[in-house]
DNA sequence: CAAGGTCATTATCGAACGATAATACTGTTA
DNA sequence: TAACAGTATTATCGTTCGATAATGACCTTG
């Protein structure tokens, strides 16, 4: 009664974008996208499967049908977000001299466009448990080590600021992503919108200057 | 049955520290402290009043008796945390040349000892709503403006890094506090504990060098 | 001791939670 | 067309949620 046949009757199209497509993959994608939004804003325990289903134009039991349980959907949401990040990260040469700069710029850019990833990571990183262990073991450890090696390359090249290697991961991520993870707060605090493209560009430039003060001014022509 | 007369019978003392003290103020303080822990780890919606009461050695309806509702208890928790931060912030001279340095050091130190404040702030800053509006209007706006003025003093003195004023709040806070807000994650990622006093000192020094590169090396004697 | 006020304790309310069972529908294949 | 597989829809389960009512214990004051 509450949901008027979301995927069957082609009557209500405005509330359910792309609901005409009955394919299994598309429904799963819509559920994952809605889960990303809900988990990012309310946390795992605060997000309800009913709200997630509603955001996807589906019924609540379809989550269990397609993902078995809430935690599996949460994992699918994170793998989606991390694969989107990989699309931006895998492009440049990894061990190059500019690896650290490009990494910083990608973190700022992606953080501004997909704040949900960092919102979820920050929420899960606050308390131990099976979800954090899964995150660290299957995704975060490798990434943090890649960031550390890129940082140590920059240190060896003499262009990096004096920050201990063990602190680079959280300091760079915090300085680069917190404005966007807390964009609603930033919009109330300041007159400008942090996700404005000019602001994002200025932020990325500032982070490169801050963490890589010895770099030659490149994008300045 | 589950809670065996927490504050009345003096039988079970190990599970309920200081439960012999029947004063109204002390029970409220224990409820606030337990609420801080629960809100920090599970978020507002994920924290249950029953778990908060259990952590304080009290019964769940006592929360409504002493704080009316869950949101009032949440506000009391944040005012407690912010007053603890003020105890460290109000000491030094505010408009001095070293105001920015002491602010950075306080943010790192307090963030390492009371990660709950930043955990809650980061969680609430992610989605608009009455709680975020209350936070910004009654507490965060003033503090962010104080930080901005301290930063602009440092910029005028020529000791500050090249970071736009609108980004100082989130970049400094992110770089200084995320390691501690996500300490469980950091402990899984790295071999060292970020809250180790030596690590905290090294972090504070690194943040001062990073954001105030023009400062004279003071604590180096 | 009697009365009243403060707070603890128990019981319980209606709503929302994640999950499952039961049924209905749809499209493909024999 | 009949049978079947895949999925949508409805109904409902047991649990937990925040909040309130009802009762009882304790302490102070007359």
Short mmCIF file of C-alpha atoms in Angstrom, two decimals, chain A:
data_model
loop_
_atom_site.label_atom_id
_atom_site.label_comp_id
_atom_site.label_asym_id
_atom_site.label_seq_id
_atom_site.Cartn_x
_atom_site.Cartn_y
_atom_site.Cartn_z
CA UNK A 1 0.00 0.00 0.00
CA UNK A 2 2.75 2.40 0.88
CA UNK A 3 4.74 1.60 -2.24
CA UNK A 4 2.50 1.44 -5.27
CA UNK A 5 4.04 -1.43 -7.22
CA UNK A 6 7.40 0.21 -7.88
CA UNK A 7 8.80 -1.92 -10.68
CA UNK A 8 5.68 -3.43 -12.19
CA UNK A 9 3.08 -0.85 -13.10
CA UNK A 10 4.55 1.92 -15.21
CA UNK A 11 2.29 4.50 -13.60
CA UNK A 12 4.51 6.34 -11.15
CA UNK A 13 7.68 7.27 -12.95
CA UNK A 14 8.82 10.47 -11.26
CA UNK A 15 9.46 8.92 -7.88
CA UNK A 16 11.29 5.92 -9.25
CA UNK A 17 13.88 6.87 -11.83
CA UNK A 18 14.85 4.07 -14.20
CA UNK A 19 12.35 1.79 -12.56
CA UNK A 20 11.19 0.59 -15.92
CA UNK A 21 14.30 -1.51 -16.22
CA UNK A 22 13.58 -4.82 -14.59
CA UNK A 23 17.04 -6.20 -14.78
CA UNK A 24 18.53 -7.77 -11.72
CA UNK A 25 21.72 -5.76 -12.02
CA UNK A 26 19.96 -2.42 -12.14
CA UNK A 27 17.86 -3.08 -9.07
CA UNK A 28 20.94 -4.18 -7.20
CA UNK A 29 22.73 -1.03 -8.33
CA UNK A 30 19.87 1.13 -7.11
CA UNK A 31 19.83 -0.64 -3.75
CA UNK A 32 23.60 -0.20 -3.41
CA UNK A 33 23.39 3.48 -4.25
CA UNK A 34 20.59 4.05 -1.75
CA UNK A 35 22.52 2.08 0.86
CA UNK A 36 25.57 4.27 0.26
CA UNK A 37 23.52 7.35 1.00
CA UNK A 38 21.86 5.93 4.10
CA UNK A 39 24.98 4.38 5.59
CA UNK A 40 26.94 7.61 4.99
CA UNK A 41 24.42 9.84 6.73
CA UNK A 42 23.15 7.60 9.53
CA UNK A 43 25.86 5.02 10.08
CA UNK A 44 25.42 1.27 9.78
CA UNK A 45 23.24 0.83 12.84
CA UNK A 46 21.27 4.01 12.24
CA UNK A 47 20.39 3.18 8.63
CA UNK A 48 17.25 1.08 8.25
CA UNK A 49 16.72 -1.42 5.49
CA UNK A 50 13.26 0.01 4.94
CA UNK A 51 14.65 3.48 4.25
CA UNK A 52 17.27 2.00 1.93
CA UNK A 53 14.64 0.07 -0.01
CA UNK A 54 12.40 3.11 -0.23
CA UNK A 55 15.27 5.18 -1.61
CA UNK A 56 15.76 2.56 -4.31
CA UNK A 57 12.08 2.27 -5.17
CA UNK A 58 11.96 -1.28 -3.88
CA UNK A 59 10.41 -3.23 -1.04
CA UNK A 60 12.32 -4.07 2.09
CA UNK A 61 12.42 -7.88 1.68
CA UNK A 62 14.16 -7.43 -1.66
CA UNK A 63 17.28 -6.48 0.26
CA UNK A 64 17.38 -9.89 1.86
CA UNK A 65 16.54 -11.56 -1.43
CA UNK A 66 19.37 -9.87 -3.33
CA UNK A 67 21.97 -9.41 -0.57
CA UNK A 68 20.99 -11.96 2.09
CA UNK A 69 21.37 -9.51 4.95
CA UNK A 70 22.16 -5.92 5.90
CA UNK A 71 25.87 -6.49 6.34
CA UNK A 72 26.30 -7.97 2.87
CA UNK A 73 24.61 -4.93 1.40
CA UNK A 74 26.97 -2.74 3.41
CA UNK A 75 29.95 -4.61 1.96
CA UNK A 76 28.57 -4.24 -1.56
CA UNK A 77 28.17 -0.51 -0.95
CA UNK A 78 31.79 -0.16 0.12
CA UNK A 79 33.15 -2.20 -2.77
CA UNK A 80 31.20 0.05 -5.12
CA UNK A 81 32.67 3.19 -3.55
CA UNK A 82 36.20 1.78 -3.48
CA UNK A 83 36.01 0.68 -7.10
CA UNK A 84 34.96 4.21 -8.04
CA UNK A 85 38.00 5.51 -6.21
CA UNK A 86 40.18 2.99 -8.01
CA UNK A 87 38.95 4.33 -11.33
CA UNK A 88 40.68 7.60 -10.48
CA UNK A 89 43.70 6.18 -8.66
CA UNK A 90 44.87 3.49 -11.06
CA UNK A 91 45.44 5.81 -13.98
CA UNK A 92 48.75 7.52 -13.26
CA UNK A 93 52.08 5.78 -12.84
CA UNK A 94 52.26 4.65 -9.26
CA UNK A 95 55.93 4.96 -8.35
CA UNK A 96 56.60 8.14 -10.23
CA UNK A 97 57.93 11.28 -8.64
CA UNK A 98 54.52 12.91 -8.91
CA UNK A 99 52.71 9.93 -7.39
CA UNK A 100 52.20 11.71 -4.08
CA UNK A 101 50.91 14.85 -5.73
CA UNK A 102 48.44 13.02 -7.91
CA UNK A 103 47.33 10.97 -4.93
CA UNK A 104 46.60 14.10 -2.91
CA UNK A 105 44.70 15.64 -5.81
CA UNK A 106 42.66 12.49 -6.31
CA UNK A 107 41.81 12.30 -2.62
CA UNK A 108 40.56 15.88 -2.64
CA UNK A 109 38.64 15.53 -5.89
CA UNK A 110 37.07 12.19 -5.08
CA UNK A 111 36.34 13.27 -1.52
CA UNK A 112 34.40 16.23 -2.85
CA UNK A 113 32.42 14.17 -5.36
CA UNK A 114 31.86 11.06 -3.27
CA UNK A 115 31.89 12.17 0.37
CA UNK A 116 30.01 9.00 1.28
CA UNK A 117 33.14 6.85 1.20
CA UNK A 118 34.98 8.91 3.79
CA UNK A 119 31.82 9.38 5.84
CA UNK A 120 31.43 5.61 6.12
CA UNK A 121 35.13 4.98 6.67
CA UNK A 122 35.28 7.56 9.45
CA UNK A 123 32.19 6.11 11.07
CA UNK A 124 33.51 2.54 10.98
CA UNK A 125 37.05 3.50 11.97
CA UNK A 126 35.78 4.73 15.32
CA UNK A 127 34.95 1.36 16.86
CA UNK A 128 36.44 -2.10 16.53
CA UNK A 129 34.32 -4.90 15.16
CA UNK A 130 33.89 -7.29 12.26
CA UNK A 131 33.12 -4.55 9.76
CA UNK A 132 36.26 -2.59 10.56
CA UNK A 133 38.35 -5.77 10.50
CA UNK A 134 36.96 -6.63 7.06
CA UNK A 135 37.63 -3.12 5.81
CA UNK A 136 41.21 -3.07 7.01
CA UNK A 137 42.08 -6.60 5.91
CA UNK A 138 40.57 -6.51 2.45
CA UNK A 139 41.00 -2.88 1.41
CA UNK A 140 42.58 -0.33 3.73
CA UNK A 141 45.85 -2.02 4.60
CA UNK A 142 46.98 -2.22 0.98
CA UNK A 143 45.93 1.34 0.27
CA UNK A 144 47.62 2.79 3.35
CA UNK A 145 50.83 1.01 2.43
CA UNK A 146 50.69 2.37 -1.10
CA UNK A 147 50.23 5.85 0.31
CA UNK A 148 53.13 5.34 2.68
CA UNK A 149 55.49 4.22 -0.09
CA UNK A 150 54.45 7.16 -2.26
CA UNK A 151 55.14 9.41 0.71
CA UNK A 152 58.57 7.90 1.31
CA UNK A 153 59.41 8.45 -2.33
CA UNK A 154 58.51 12.11 -1.88
CA UNK A 155 60.59 12.28 1.30
CA UNK A 156 63.57 10.79 -0.52
CA UNK A 157 63.10 13.33 -3.30
CA UNK A 158 63.24 16.11 -0.72
CA UNK A 159 59.88 17.57 -1.60
CA UNK A 160 57.79 16.28 1.32
CA UNK A 161 56.93 18.10 4.54
CA UNK A 162 58.24 16.75 7.83
CA UNK A 163 55.45 14.38 8.80
CA UNK A 164 56.10 10.89 10.25
CA UNK A 165 55.18 8.07 7.90
CA UNK A 166 52.75 6.54 10.39
CA UNK A 167 50.78 9.78 10.46
CA UNK A 168 50.65 10.51 6.74
CA UNK A 169 47.57 8.39 6.08
CA UNK A 170 45.30 10.08 8.59
CA UNK A 171 46.73 13.59 8.33
CA UNK A 172 46.53 13.73 4.54
CA UNK A 173 43.11 12.12 4.51
CA UNK A 174 41.82 14.28 7.32
CA UNK A 175 43.11 17.50 5.81
CA UNK A 176 41.86 16.54 2.35
CA UNK A 177 38.49 14.94 3.02
CA UNK A 178 36.97 16.24 6.25
CA UNK A 179 35.56 19.41 4.64
CA UNK A 180 33.54 17.26 2.28
CA UNK A 181 32.57 14.56 4.75
CA UNK A 182 31.24 17.42 6.89
CA UNK A 183 30.01 19.56 4.02
CA UNK A 184 26.64 20.25 5.72
CA UNK A 185 28.53 21.66 8.69
CA UNK A 186 30.86 23.67 6.44
CA UNK A 187 27.88 25.17 4.62
CA UNK A 188 26.46 26.38 7.93
CA UNK A 189 29.79 27.68 9.17
CA UNK A 190 31.00 29.53 6.09
CA UNK A 191 29.41 31.52 3.36
CA UNK A 192 30.93 29.44 0.56
CA UNK A 193 30.12 25.90 -0.54
CA UNK A 194 33.19 23.67 -0.20
CA UNK A 195 32.09 21.50 -3.14
CA UNK A 196 32.17 24.42 -5.55
CA UNK A 197 34.67 23.45 -8.29
CA UNK A 198 36.82 26.51 -7.73
CA UNK A 199 36.94 25.82 -4.03
CA UNK A 200 37.88 22.20 -4.64
CA UNK A 201 40.70 23.23 -6.95
CA UNK A 202 41.97 25.75 -4.40
CA UNK A 203 41.81 23.07 -1.72
CA UNK A 204 43.78 20.58 -3.81
CA UNK A 205 46.42 23.18 -4.59
CA UNK A 206 46.67 24.13 -0.93
CA UNK A 207 47.08 20.49 0.12
CA UNK A 208 49.87 19.95 -2.40
CA UNK A 209 51.66 23.07 -1.21
CA UNK A 210 51.11 22.06 2.41
CA UNK A 211 52.33 18.47 2.23
CA UNK A 212 54.78 18.83 -0.67
CA UNK A 213 56.34 22.26 -0.12
CA UNK A 214 59.45 21.32 -2.08
CA UNK A 215 57.60 20.59 -5.28
CA UNK A 216 58.18 22.72 -8.36
CA UNK A 217 55.18 24.88 -9.12
CA UNK A 218 53.69 22.87 -11.91
CA UNK A 219 50.08 23.82 -12.63
CA UNK A 220 50.89 27.47 -12.51
CA UNK A 221 51.58 28.28 -16.18
#
